[in-house]
Structure formats: structure tokens, C-alpha cells
CSV table of C-alpha atoms in Angstrom, one decimal:
chain,number,residue,atom,x,y,z
F,9,MET,CA,72.3,93.2,96.1
F,10,LYS,CA,70.9,96.5,97.4
F,11,ARG,CA,74.0,98.3,96.1
F,12,LEU,CA,73.8,96.6,92.7
F,13,ALA,CA,70.1,97.5,92.4
F,14,SER,CA,70.9,101.2,93.2
F,15,ILE,CA,73.7,101.3,90.7
F,16,LEU,CA,71.4,99.8,88.0
F,17,ALA,CA,68.9,102.5,88.8
F,18,ILE,CA,71.6,105.1,88.3
F,19,LEU,CA,72.5,103.4,84.9
F,20,ALA,CA,68.8,103.7,83.9
F,21,LEU,CA,68.8,107.4,84.7
F,22,LEU,CA,72.2,108.0,83.1
F,23,THR,CA,71.4,106.1,79.9
F,24,THR,CA,68.1,107.9,79.7
F,25,LEU,CA,70.0,111.2,79.8
F,26,ALA,CA,72.9,110.2,77.7
F,27,LEU,CA,71.6,108.0,74.9
F,28,PRO,CA,69.5,110.6,73.1
F,29,ALA,CA,72.8,112.3,72.4
F,30,PHE,CA,74.0,109.1,70.7
F,31,ALA,CA,70.9,108.8,68.5
F,32,GLU,CA,71.1,110.2,65.1
F,33,ASP,CA,67.4,110.3,64.0
F,34,GLY,CA,65.7,111.3,67.2
F,35,ALA,CA,65.1,107.7,68.2
F,36,ALA,CA,63.9,107.1,71.7
F,37,ALA,CA,66.6,106.3,74.3
F,38,PRO,CA,66.9,102.7,75.3
F,39,THR,CA,66.5,101.3,78.8
F,40,PRO,CA,69.4,99.3,80.3
F,41,ALA,CA,69.3,95.6,80.4
F,42,PRO,CA,70.8,93.8,83.4
F,43,ASP,CA,74.2,92.2,83.1
F,44,THR,CA,73.6,88.5,82.9
F,45,SER,CA,77.2,87.7,83.8
F,46,ALA,CA,76.5,88.6,87.4
F,47,PRO,CA,79.5,91.0,87.9
F,48,THR,CA,81.4,91.1,91.0
F,49,THR,CA,80.9,93.9,93.6
F,50,SER,CA,84.5,93.8,94.8
F,51,THR,CA,86.2,97.0,95.7
F,52,ASP,CA,89.1,96.0,93.4
F,53,GLY,CA,89.6,96.7,89.7
F,54,VAL,CA,86.9,97.6,87.1
F,55,TYR,CA,83.6,95.8,86.4
F,56,VAL,CA,80.3,96.3,84.5
F,57,VAL,CA,77.1,96.6,86.5
F,58,GLY,CA,74.7,97.0,83.6
F,59,TYR,CA,74.6,97.4,79.8
F,60,THR,CA,72.4,98.4,76.9
F,61,VAL,CA,72.6,97.5,73.2
F,62,THR,CA,71.2,99.8,70.6
F,63,ASP,CA,71.0,100.1,66.8
F,64,ILE,CA,73.1,102.8,65.1
F,65,ALA,CA,70.1,105.2,65.4
F,66,GLY,CA,70.0,104.8,69.1
F,67,GLY,CA,67.0,102.5,69.5
F,68,GLU,CA,67.2,99.7,72.0
F,69,ILE,CA,67.3,96.2,70.5
F,70,THR,CA,66.9,92.8,72.0
F,71,THR,CA,68.6,90.6,69.4
F,72,VAL,CA,72.0,90.9,67.7
F,73,ASP,CA,72.7,88.7,64.7
F,74,VAL,CA,76.0,88.0,63.1
F,75,GLY,CA,77.0,91.0,60.9
F,76,ASP,CA,74.8,93.5,62.8
F,77,HIS,CA,76.2,97.0,63.5
F,78,VAL,CA,75.3,98.1,67.0
F,79,ASN,CA,76.2,100.5,69.8
F,80,ILE,CA,77.1,99.0,73.1
F,81,VAL,CA,76.6,101.1,76.2
F,82,LEU,CA,78.1,99.9,79.5
F,83,GLN,CA,77.7,101.2,83.1
F,84,VAL,CA,81.1,100.8,84.6
F,85,VAL,CA,82.3,100.9,88.2
F,86,ASP,CA,86.1,101.7,88.3
F,87,HIS,CA,87.9,101.6,91.6
F,88,SER,CA,91.4,101.4,90.0
F,89,SER,CA,91.2,104.7,88.1
F,90,ALA,CA,89.8,106.5,91.2
F,91,ARG,CA,92.7,105.3,93.3
F,92,TYR,CA,95.2,106.5,90.6
F,93,ASN,CA,93.2,109.8,90.6
F,94,VAL,CA,93.3,110.0,86.8
F,95,GLU,CA,91.2,112.2,84.6
F,96,PRO,CA,88.7,110.7,82.2
F,97,GLU,CA,90.7,111.9,79.2
F,98,GLU,CA,93.7,109.8,80.6
F,99,ILE,CA,91.7,106.5,80.3
F,100,THR,CA,91.7,104.5,77.1
F,101,THR,CA,89.4,101.5,76.5
F,102,ARG,CA,89.5,99.0,73.7
F,103,ILE,CA,87.6,95.8,72.8
F,104,ASN,CA,90.0,92.8,72.8
F,105,SER,CA,88.0,90.2,70.9
F,106,SER,CA,87.6,88.8,67.4
F,107,VAL,CA,83.9,88.2,68.3
F,108,PHE,CA,83.2,92.0,68.3
F,109,GLN,CA,84.9,93.9,65.5
F,110,TYR,CA,85.9,97.4,66.7
F,111,THR,CA,89.1,99.2,66.1
F,112,GLY,CA,88.5,102.5,67.9
F,113,THR,CA,88.4,103.5,71.6
F,114,GLY,CA,85.4,103.8,73.9
F,115,GLU,CA,83.9,107.1,74.8
F,116,ILE,CA,83.5,107.9,78.5
F,117,GLY,CA,80.7,110.1,79.7
F,118,GLN,CA,78.5,110.8,82.8
F,119,LEU,CA,81.4,110.2,85.1
F,120,PHE,CA,81.0,110.9,88.8
F,121,GLU,CA,83.0,110.1,91.9
F,122,SER,CA,81.7,108.2,94.9
F,123,ASN,CA,82.7,106.0,97.8
F,124,ASP,CA,81.3,102.6,98.9
F,125,ASP,CA,83.0,102.4,102.4
F,126,PRO,CA,81.1,99.6,104.3
F,127,ASP,CA,81.8,101.6,107.5
F,128,THR,CA,79.0,104.1,107.0
F,129,GLN,CA,79.8,106.0,110.2
F,130,ARG,CA,83.4,106.5,109.0
F,131,LEU,CA,82.1,107.5,105.6
F,132,GLN,CA,79.9,110.1,107.1
F,133,ARG,CA,82.7,111.5,109.2
F,134,VAL,CA,84.9,111.9,106.1
F,135,ARG,CA,82.1,113.7,104.2
F,136,ASN,CA,81.5,116.0,107.2
F,137,GLY,CA,85.2,116.8,107.5
F,138,GLU,CA,85.3,115.2,111.0
F,139,ALA,CA,87.5,112.1,110.2
F,140,SER,CA,91.1,111.6,111.4
F,141,GLU,CA,93.9,111.2,108.9
F,142,ALA,CA,93.9,107.5,109.5
F,143,GLU,CA,90.2,107.3,108.8
F,144,LYS,CA,90.6,109.3,105.6
F,145,ALA,CA,93.4,107.0,104.4
F,146,ALA,CA,91.3,103.9,105.2
F,147,ASN,CA,88.2,105.4,103.6
F,148,ALA,CA,90.1,106.4,100.4
F,149,TYR,CA,90.5,102.7,99.5
F,150,TYR,CA,86.7,102.7,98.7
F,151,ASN,CA,86.8,105.6,96.3
F,152,TYR,CA,85.4,104.7,92.8
F,153,TYR,CA,84.4,106.2,89.5
F,154,SER,CA,81.0,105.4,87.9
F,155,TYR,CA,80.7,106.2,84.2
F,156,VAL,CA,79.0,105.4,81.0
F,157,LEU,CA,81.2,103.7,78.4
F,158,LEU,CA,80.1,103.8,74.8
F,159,PHE,CA,81.4,101.8,71.8
F,160,ARG,CA,79.8,103.1,68.5
F,161,ASP,CA,79.3,100.9,65.4
F,162,VAL,CA,80.5,97.6,66.7
F,163,VAL,CA,80.2,94.7,64.3
F,164,TYR,CA,79.1,91.3,65.8
F,165,GLN,CA,81.2,88.6,64.1
F,166,GLY,CA,79.7,85.6,66.0
F,167,GLY,CA,81.6,82.9,67.8
F,168,GLY,CA,80.5,83.9,71.4
F,169,ASN,CA,79.0,86.7,73.3
F,170,THR,CA,81.7,87.7,75.7
F,171,LEU,CA,82.9,91.3,75.3
F,172,PRO,CA,86.4,91.6,76.9
F,173,ILE,CA,87.8,95.1,77.4
F,174,ASN,CA,91.3,96.4,78.1
F,175,LEU,CA,91.5,99.6,80.1
F,176,THR,CA,94.9,101.5,79.9
F,177,TYR,CA,96.2,104.9,80.9
F,178,LEU,CA,98.3,107.6,79.2
F,179,ASP,CA,100.8,107.0,82.0
F,180,THR,CA,102.1,103.6,80.9
F,181,SER,CA,103.6,102.9,84.3
F,182,LYS,CA,100.1,102.3,85.6
F,183,PRO,CA,99.0,98.6,85.1
F,184,MET,CA,96.4,97.7,82.5
F,185,GLN,CA,92.9,96.8,83.8
F,186,GLN,CA,90.8,94.1,82.1
F,187,PHE,CA,87.1,93.3,82.5
F,188,SER,CA,84.4,91.7,80.5
F,189,VAL,CA,80.6,91.4,80.1
F,190,SER,CA,78.4,88.8,78.4
F,191,ILE,CA,76.1,90.4,75.8
F,192,GLY,CA,72.9,88.2,76.1
F,193,GLN,CA,71.3,89.8,73.0
F,194,CYS,CA,73.9,88.1,70.7
F,195,VAL,CA,72.6,85.2,68.6
F,196,ASP,CA,75.0,82.9,66.8
F,197,LYS,CA,73.9,80.2,64.4
F,198,ASP,CA,76.7,78.0,65.7
F,199,GLN,CA,75.7,77.6,69.4
F,200,THR,CA,79.1,76.1,70.2
F,201,THR,CA,81.2,79.0,71.2
F,202,ALA,CA,84.9,79.0,72.0
F,203,PRO,CA,86.3,81.2,74.8
F,204,ASN,CA,88.5,84.1,74.1
F,205,LEU,CA,92.0,84.3,75.5
F,206,VAL,CA,93.1,87.4,77.5
F,207,VAL,CA,95.9,88.3,79.9
F,208,ARG,CA,93.9,89.0,83.1
F,209,SER,CA,96.8,89.8,85.3
F,210,SER,CA,100.6,90.6,85.1
F,211,SER,CA,103.3,91.3,87.7
F,212,TYR,CA,107.0,91.8,87.6
F,213,GLY,CA,107.9,92.2,91.3
F,214,ASP,CA,108.8,95.3,93.1
F,215,LYS,CA,111.2,96.8,90.5
F,216,ALA,CA,112.8,95.9,87.2
F,217,VAL,CA,116.4,97.0,86.9
F,218,ALA,CA,118.6,97.0,83.9
F,219,GLY,CA,121.2,94.2,84.0
F,220,GLU,CA,119.1,92.1,86.4
F,221,ALA,CA,116.6,89.4,85.5
F,222,PHE,CA,113.0,89.7,86.8
F,223,ASN,CA,110.1,87.2,86.8
F,224,LEU,CA,107.2,88.3,84.5
F,225,SER,CA,104.1,86.4,85.8
F,226,LEU,CA,101.1,86.3,83.5
F,227,GLY,CA,97.5,85.2,84.4
F,228,VAL,CA,96.0,83.8,81.1
F,229,TYR,CA,92.2,83.7,81.3
F,230,ALA,CA,89.8,81.8,79.0
F,231,THR,CA,86.5,83.7,78.9
F,232,SER,CA,83.0,82.1,78.9
F,233,GLY,CA,82.1,79.6,76.3
F,234,ASN,CA,80.8,76.0,76.0
F,235,GLU,CA,84.0,74.3,74.8
F,236,ASP,CA,87.5,74.0,76.1
F,237,LEU,CA,90.5,75.5,74.4
F,238,ASN,CA,93.3,73.1,73.4
F,239,ASP,CA,96.9,73.7,72.6
F,240,VAL,CA,97.0,77.1,74.3
F,241,ILE,CA,100.4,78.7,73.7
F,242,VAL,CA,101.7,81.9,75.3
F,243,SER,CA,104.6,83.7,73.6
F,244,LEU,CA,106.5,87.0,74.0
F,245,THR,CA,107.7,89.6,71.6
F,246,LEU,CA,110.5,91.5,73.3
F,247,PRO,CA,111.9,95.0,72.5
F,248,GLU,CA,115.5,95.8,71.7
F,249,ASN,CA,118.0,95.1,74.5
F,250,VAL,CA,115.6,92.9,76.4
F,251,SER,CA,115.9,89.1,76.3
F,252,LEU,CA,115.2,86.0,78.4
F,253,SER,CA,117.7,84.9,81.0
F,254,GLY,CA,116.8,81.3,80.1
F,255,GLY,CA,114.2,79.2,78.5
F,256,SER,CA,112.0,79.8,75.4
F,257,LEU,CA,110.0,82.8,74.3
F,258,SER,CA,106.9,80.6,74.1
F,259,SER,CA,105.3,78.5,76.7
F,260,TYR,CA,102.8,75.6,76.0
F,261,ILE,CA,99.9,75.6,78.5
F,262,GLY,CA,97.7,72.9,76.9
F,263,ALA,CA,94.0,72.9,77.6
F,264,ILE,CA,92.1,75.6,79.4
F,265,PRO,CA,88.4,75.2,80.3
F,266,PRO,CA,86.1,78.3,79.9
F,267,GLU,CA,86.3,80.8,82.7
F,268,SER,CA,89.5,79.5,84.1
F,269,THR,CA,93.0,80.9,84.6
F,270,ARG,CA,96.5,79.5,84.0
F,271,THR,CA,99.7,81.2,85.2
F,272,VAL,CA,102.8,81.3,83.1
F,273,ASN,CA,106.2,82.8,84.1
F,274,PHE,CA,109.1,84.1,82.0
F,275,SER,CA,112.5,85.2,83.3
F,276,VAL,CA,113.1,88.5,81.5
F,277,LEU,CA,116.5,90.2,81.4
F,278,PRO,CA,116.9,93.9,80.4
F,279,ALA,CA,120.5,94.4,79.2
F,280,ALA,CA,122.8,96.6,81.2
F,281,GLY,CA,122.9,98.8,78.2
F,282,PHE,CA,119.1,99.3,78.1
F,283,THR,CA,118.6,103.1,77.8
F,284,GLY,CA,114.8,103.5,77.9
F,285,THR,CA,112.6,103.9,80.8
F,286,VAL,CA,109.8,101.4,79.8
F,287,ALA,CA,110.0,98.0,78.2
F,288,ASN,CA,106.9,97.3,76.1
F,289,ILE,CA,106.4,93.6,75.9
F,290,THR,CA,103.8,92.0,73.7
F,291,VAL,CA,102.1,88.9,75.0
F,292,ASN,CA,100.7,86.7,72.2
F,293,LEU,CA,98.0,84.0,72.9
F,294,THR,CA,96.8,81.2,70.6
F,295,GLY,CA,94.5,78.2,71.1
F,296,THR,CA,92.0,76.0,69.3
F,297,GLY,CA,88.4,75.1,70.2
F,298,SER,CA,88.2,71.5,71.4
F,299,ILE,CA,84.8,70.9,69.6
F,300,THR,CA,84.7,73.4,66.7
F,301,GLY,CA,88.4,73.5,66.0
F,302,LYS,CA,88.1,77.3,65.8
F,303,ALA,CA,91.4,79.1,66.1
F,304,VAL,CA,91.4,81.7,68.9
F,305,SER,CA,94.1,84.3,69.3
F,306,GLY,CA,94.8,87.5,71.1
F,307,SER,CA,97.6,89.9,72.1
F,308,THR,CA,98.2,92.3,74.9
F,309,ALA,CA,101.0,94.9,75.5
F,310,ILE,CA,102.6,94.9,78.9
F,311,SER,CA,104.6,98.0,79.9
F,312,VAL,CA,107.3,97.3,82.5
F,313,PRO,CA,109.2,100.4,83.9
F,314,ILE,CA,113.0,99.7,83.8
F,315,SER,CA,115.3,101.6,86.1
F,316,GLN,CA,119.1,101.8,85.9
F,317,PRO,CA,121.1,100.5,88.9
F,318,ASP,CA,122.0,103.2,91.3
F,319,ARG,CA,125.8,103.6,91.5
F,320,PHE,CA,126.2,106.8,93.3
F,321,GLU,CA,129.1,106.2,95.8
F,322,LEU,CA,131.0,108.1,98.5
F,323,GLY,CA,134.7,108.8,97.9
F,324,GLN,CA,137.7,109.7,100.2
F,325,LEU,CA,137.1,111.4,103.5
F,326,GLU,CA,139.7,113.9,104.6
F,327,VAL,CA,139.8,115.1,108.3
F,328,PRO,CA,142.6,116.6,110.4
F,329,ASP,CA,144.2,114.5,113.2
F,330,THR,CA,143.9,117.4,115.7
F,331,ILE,CA,142.3,120.8,115.8
F,332,MET,CA,143.4,123.5,118.3
F,333,LEU,CA,140.8,125.3,120.3
F,334,GLY,CA,140.0,128.7,118.7
F,335,GLU,CA,141.0,127.5,115.3
F,336,THR,CA,138.8,126.1,112.4
F,337,GLY,CA,139.3,122.8,110.8
F,338,SER,CA,137.9,121.4,107.6
F,339,VAL,CA,136.3,118.0,106.8
F,340,SER,CA,136.0,117.1,103.1
F,341,LEU,CA,134.1,114.1,101.5
F,342,GLY,CA,134.3,113.1,97.9
F,343,TYR,CA,131.5,111.5,95.9
F,344,VAL,CA,131.1,110.1,92.3
F,345,ASN,CA,128.1,109.0,90.1
F,346,LYS,CA,129.2,105.8,88.4
F,347,GLY,CA,125.7,105.1,87.1
F,348,LYS,CA,124.2,105.8,83.6
F,349,ASN,CA,121.5,108.2,84.8
F,350,PRO,CA,122.0,111.6,86.6
F,351,VAL,CA,121.1,111.9,90.3
F,352,SER,CA,118.9,114.9,91.3
F,353,ASN,CA,118.6,117.3,94.2
F,354,LEU,CA,121.9,116.3,95.9
F,355,GLU,CA,122.1,117.6,99.4
F,356,ALA,CA,124.8,117.4,102.1
F,357,SER,CA,124.5,117.9,105.9
F,358,ILE,CA,126.8,117.4,108.9
F,359,ALA,CA,125.9,116.7,112.5
F,360,GLY,CA,127.7,115.5,115.5
F,361,THR,CA,129.2,116.5,118.9
F,362,ASN,CA,131.7,119.3,119.6
F,363,LEU,CA,131.5,120.5,116.0
F,364,GLY,CA,130.7,124.1,116.9
F,365,ALA,CA,127.6,124.0,114.6
F,366,GLY,CA,126.0,121.8,112.1
F,367,GLY,CA,125.9,122.6,108.4
F,368,TYR,CA,123.9,122.1,105.2
F,369,GLN,CA,124.7,122.5,101.5
F,370,TYR,CA,122.5,122.1,98.4
F,371,LEU,CA,124.7,120.6,95.6
F,372,GLY,CA,122.1,120.3,92.8
F,373,ASN,CA,122.2,117.6,90.1
F,374,LEU,CA,125.1,115.4,89.3
F,375,ASN,CA,125.4,113.9,85.8
F,376,ALA,CA,126.4,110.4,85.1
F,377,GLY,CA,130.2,109.8,85.2
F,378,THR,CA,131.0,112.9,87.2
F,379,GLU,CA,132.4,113.5,90.7
F,380,GLY,CA,132.7,116.2,93.2
F,381,SER,CA,133.3,116.9,96.9
F,382,VAL,CA,131.7,118.8,99.8
F,383,ASP,CA,133.6,120.7,102.5
F,384,PHE,CA,132.4,121.6,106.0
F,385,ASP,CA,134.2,123.8,108.6
F,386,ILE,CA,134.2,122.7,112.2
F,387,THR,CA,135.2,124.8,115.2
F,388,PRO,CA,135.3,122.7,118.5
F,389,GLU,CA,134.2,124.5,121.6
F,390,THR,CA,135.8,122.2,124.2
F,391,ALA,CA,138.9,120.1,124.3
F,392,GLY,CA,138.4,116.4,123.7
F,393,ALA,CA,136.7,114.1,121.2
F,394,VAL,CA,135.1,115.6,118.0
F,395,THR,CA,132.7,113.1,116.3
F,396,GLY,CA,130.3,113.6,113.4
F,397,VAL,CA,128.5,112.1,110.4
F,398,ILE,CA,128.1,113.6,106.9
F,399,THR,CA,124.9,112.6,105.1
F,400,LEU,CA,124.3,112.9,101.4
F,401,THR,CA,120.7,112.7,100.2
F,402,TYR,CA,119.6,112.5,96.6
F,403,GLU,CA,116.9,111.3,94.2
F,404,ASP,CA,117.8,108.4,91.9
F,405,ALA,CA,116.5,108.0,88.3
F,406,SER,CA,113.2,106.5,89.5
F,407,GLY,CA,112.5,109.4,91.9
F,408,GLU,CA,113.3,107.3,95.0
F,409,ILE,CA,115.0,109.2,97.9
F,410,ARG,CA,118.3,107.7,98.9
F,411,ASN,CA,120.8,108.5,101.7
F,412,LEU,CA,124.5,107.7,102.2
F,413,THR,CA,126.4,108.5,105.4
F,414,LYS,CA,130.1,108.7,106.4
F,415,GLU,CA,131.2,109.0,110.0
F,416,PHE,CA,134.4,110.8,111.2
F,417,SER,CA,136.3,111.6,114.4
F,418,THR,CA,139.2,113.8,115.5
F,419,THR,CA,140.5,115.5,118.7
F,420,ALA,CA,140.4,119.1,119.9
F,421,GLU,CA,143.4,120.3,121.9
F,422,GLU,CA,144.0,123.4,124.0
F,423,MET,CA,146.7,125.7,122.8
F,424,THR,CA,149.6,125.8,125.5
F,425,PHE,CA,152.8,127.9,126.0
F,426,ASP,CA,155.9,126.8,128.2
F,427,PRO,CA,157.6,130.0,129.7
F,428,GLY,CA,160.8,128.0,130.4
F,429,PHE,CA,161.2,127.1,126.8
F,430,VAL,CA,163.8,129.3,125.0
F,431,ASP,CA,164.5,128.9,121.3
F,432,PRO,CA,168.2,128.2,120.9
F,433,GLY,CA,168.2,130.4,117.8
F,434,MET,CA,167.1,133.4,119.8
F,435,GLU,CA,169.8,135.9,121.2
F,436,ASP,CA,169.6,137.6,124.5
F,437,MET,CA,168.1,141.0,123.9
F,438,GLU,CA,169.7,143.9,126.0
F,439,PRO,CA,167.4,146.7,127.0
F,440,GLN,CA,167.8,149.6,124.6
F,441,PRO,CA,169.2,152.8,126.2
F,442,THR,CA,167.1,155.9,126.2
F,443,GLY,CA,168.3,159.4,125.0
F,444,MET,CA,171.1,160.3,122.5
F,445,PRO,CA,173.1,157.3,121.4
F,446,VAL,CA,177.0,157.3,122.0
F,447,TRP,CA,177.8,157.3,118.3
F,448,ALA,CA,175.9,160.6,117.9
F,449,TRP,CA,178.0,162.2,120.6
F,450,VAL,CA,181.2,161.0,119.1
F,451,LEU,CA,180.2,162.4,115.7
F,452,ILE,CA,179.4,165.7,117.3
F,453,VAL,CA,182.9,165.9,119.0
F,454,VAL,CA,184.7,165.0,115.7
F,455,CYS,CA,182.8,167.7,113.8
F,456,VAL,CA,183.6,170.3,116.5
F,457,ALA,CA,187.3,169.4,116.4
F,458,VAL,CA,187.4,169.6,112.6
F,459,VAL,CA,185.7,173.0,112.7
F,460,ALA,CA,188.2,174.3,115.4
F,461,ALA,CA,191.2,173.1,113.4
F,462,VAL,CA,189.9,174.9,110.3
F,463,VAL,CA,189.3,178.1,112.2
F,464,VAL,CA,192.8,178.0,113.8
F,465,ARG,CA,194.4,177.4,110.4
F,466,ILE,CA,192.6,180.4,108.9
F,467,VAL,CA,193.6,182.7,111.8
F,468,LEU,CA,197.3,181.6,111.5
F,469,LYS,CA,197.3,182.3,107.7
F,470,ARG,CA,195.9,185.8,108.2
F,471,LYS,CA,198.5,186.6,110.9
F,472,LYS,CA,201.3,185.3,108.7
F,473,ALA,CA,200.0,187.5,105.8
F,474,LYS,CA,200.0,190.6,108.0
F,475,ALA,CA,203.5,189.9,109.2
F,476,LEU,CA,204.8,189.6,105.6
F,477,ALA,CA,203.1,192.8,104.7
F,478,ALA,CA,204.7,194.7,107.6
F,479,LEU,CA,208.3,193.5,106.6
F,480,GLU,CA,207.7,194.6,103.0
F,481,ALA,CA,206.7,198.1,104.3
F,482,ASP,CA,209.9,198.4,106.4
F,483,ASP,CA,212.1,197.5,103.4
F,484,GLU,CA,210.5,200.3,101.4
F,485,ASP,CA,211.2,202.9,104.1
F,486,LEU,CA,214.8,202.0,104.1
């Protein structure tokens, strides 16, 4: 109660500062009225701790009749947005009610961050920078935003006074938040009011995968009123390539008393050919007031992230039977992406015993339907067993880190030589003589003999010629 009182005091200060900006004719800023719906002070979700209703000019009013145009100012405590660490411009708020006609989105202002950790000593240590990492993580659970939420020119239609609000994010993967407040200033001529129907909670399990059915669980809530709702029906409008694995698209709940919840489940099946990343499912709600017979309806969009099944697989491993010491062997591992989405940041590493050294390779991205291989050199240092494991690490389409491993083994052997072993194909090799070879001496002798013969022949011819010349001279003397 002390915390609620302090927050209401903050609302009074904030609305005093903020609402003059909303006034158009210089009207005095209104003071906040307490929230008569007694909002929760849980550290979960979003809730209203105070509100103010003004006329269009910005003056505070105490009565709202059917057809009146008003501004509604809410002081909101928002734990969910603080935990998601979103910026104010990433938050969208809409009124989900036929009682209050408003087609735009709320304006967020005067936002500040705080923490309501019940462990005040831990909170102080965090603020002083003295907390451990574990204490910081535990304390972060209690972070929250407090802000003023303004809806301008809302038309009161009558039929109740509960103002249900849907809070969504630009990042549709974050779940929608729903909260409500009862506007006590609203006066309806028909004092019998039927509750509104809203989807207060939704869940789809840990992950929704294309080709696999998942259970969509919805918490359907009837807001405050003074009559039950009869013949409540919940139905789904599904996007393309999404169907039910069984059953009907509509579920009959029956009667729901005011301020009570019913749970309904649907088995939803995204087709294996679903190519998107998010399935936007519309939940339709209808019912009838048990006293007034008034028809009540509502609809809510549920965004379910759909991931493709991971089909990245290892291929053939090639490793030599033996490796000789002093030599380098090679280990090769194939891989293939059989999925429909690429895998990112593919890395390969090798580790083991007697490999010589480990290894790492960055392989990049691998498109769907493609394959490749990675090779590592190993140089054993000692004879004996060589064992190792190759690890491939990558990010799947949803950003999750995955690992695949392949073990291998071989043997390192020492290189040996047998001196008694003679290759039969080898001939005995005689020592080569040194000096002039025999064939050279023979050639020299032959050449000398030929030269001598030529010289003798020439000498004999000359002698014969001289003898003939002498005979001829003797004949002439005679």
C-alpha cells in the first residue's frame, strides 16, 4: 500500500506537469483519481496505478455520459517492456473495446525507469555499483517503466466501464501484453453491463517449427460487468500454409461469469512449405449477455514465430589407415545443408591426441541445398594411436548456436629400412675405375698406327719417284 500511495503521488505530479500540454484552451490541469479496480502490484506484466478523465480542453471531469468525447490519462507501471529493454517508440497501445470508441494509438510520455526490488540492501548495492553479477541478474527482474499513457478524444458508447488495452511491440516476436482499468466516471443509463471478451494470455510452447504441429493455448477473459456471457465462441483465422492438425477452427466455451478466465486449445500445423518467419493468427471472440442479450465481440492478433527444421548434416569422413612419422596426413569431412534456410557463421575445428597441432577454419555461410567439405592436416609426433574429433559450429535460421561432431582414429608408424633386403631387379654395381678408360687407350693406339702407316706410305712414294727420275736421267746420258 505504501508503494501504491507513492506511485499515485508520482502520478499526481506527472499529470500536473503533463496535462497542461494536452489542454487546448489553457484549462487547468486535472488531478488524478484513484483506480477503483484495485490494480495488482505484481512484478509481472503491465498494470494501471491511477487514471484521470478530462474533457477535450483538458479540464478534469467527474461524470462521463454516453456519447461524451473525453481524454483518458493513465499512469502505467510496465515491467514487461523494461525487461525487454524496448524504447518508448517501440511500444504501441490500443483500446480493445466497443464500450470506448477509439481507433488510434495511445501517446506515451513522462517515462522513467526504476526498480522495485524488495531486497533493499541488494538494490542499494546495485545502485552503488557494489553488487555481484548474480545479484545484478536477480535485481534486474524488478526493473520497470513508469509512464503516462494518453488517449485523446475517446467516445464513450455505454455498455460498461471497463477499458481493456492491448500493448504490442514493433518486434512482433515479443508477446502482446493486456491490461485493463475500470473508469468510475462513466454513467450508463442501462445499469446492466455485459463484460467484454479479451485474450488475456497465449502460449505456443518452446518453439513452433514448420511441418510440426504445436499447441496454441489461449486464456479467454471476461472483464468486469454485472451479467454473465452466454454462448461464448472462440474461433481462429489462419494465414496461408497454416492449418489445424485436427478439430474445428472454432471452439464453443459456453457461459463465462464476469472477471473469470477460460482456457481453450488449438492444435496448429504450419505446413512444411511455410516460407515466412511469423504466422499472424487472428483470434475471434463472440458472446451474448445473459440478461440484456447484448452481443459482445472482440478480436486479437497473435504472432507466432515459425522456424524451419534444421537439416544441416555431416557427410563422409576420409582418414588414412596409417601415417608415417615425419609425414603429413589429411583428414576430410563433408557436410550438406538439406534445410530450406541458410546456416550462418559455419566454423570447423579439430582437436585430439598425437595430431601434431589442433586447427580452426571459418567457412562462412552455407545456402540451402548446398554442400562442402573441410580438410585438416595432421602430423603425428610419436608412433601409436592418433585420435581426434572434428567439430562444426553454426547458427540456424532462428539464431540458435548448434554443434555437430565426428570422431576419427588412425595409426602412426615409424619409417624402417632392412639392410639385408635387396631388390631382385637391382644389378650388382662394380666400382668404377679411376683414370683414363681402356677404350680411350685403344683408340689412341689405333690412331697412332694409322698415322704411322700414312707416313711410311708417303716416304715410300717419294723414294720411288726419285728412283724413277734417276733412271730417266741415265737413259738420256746414253
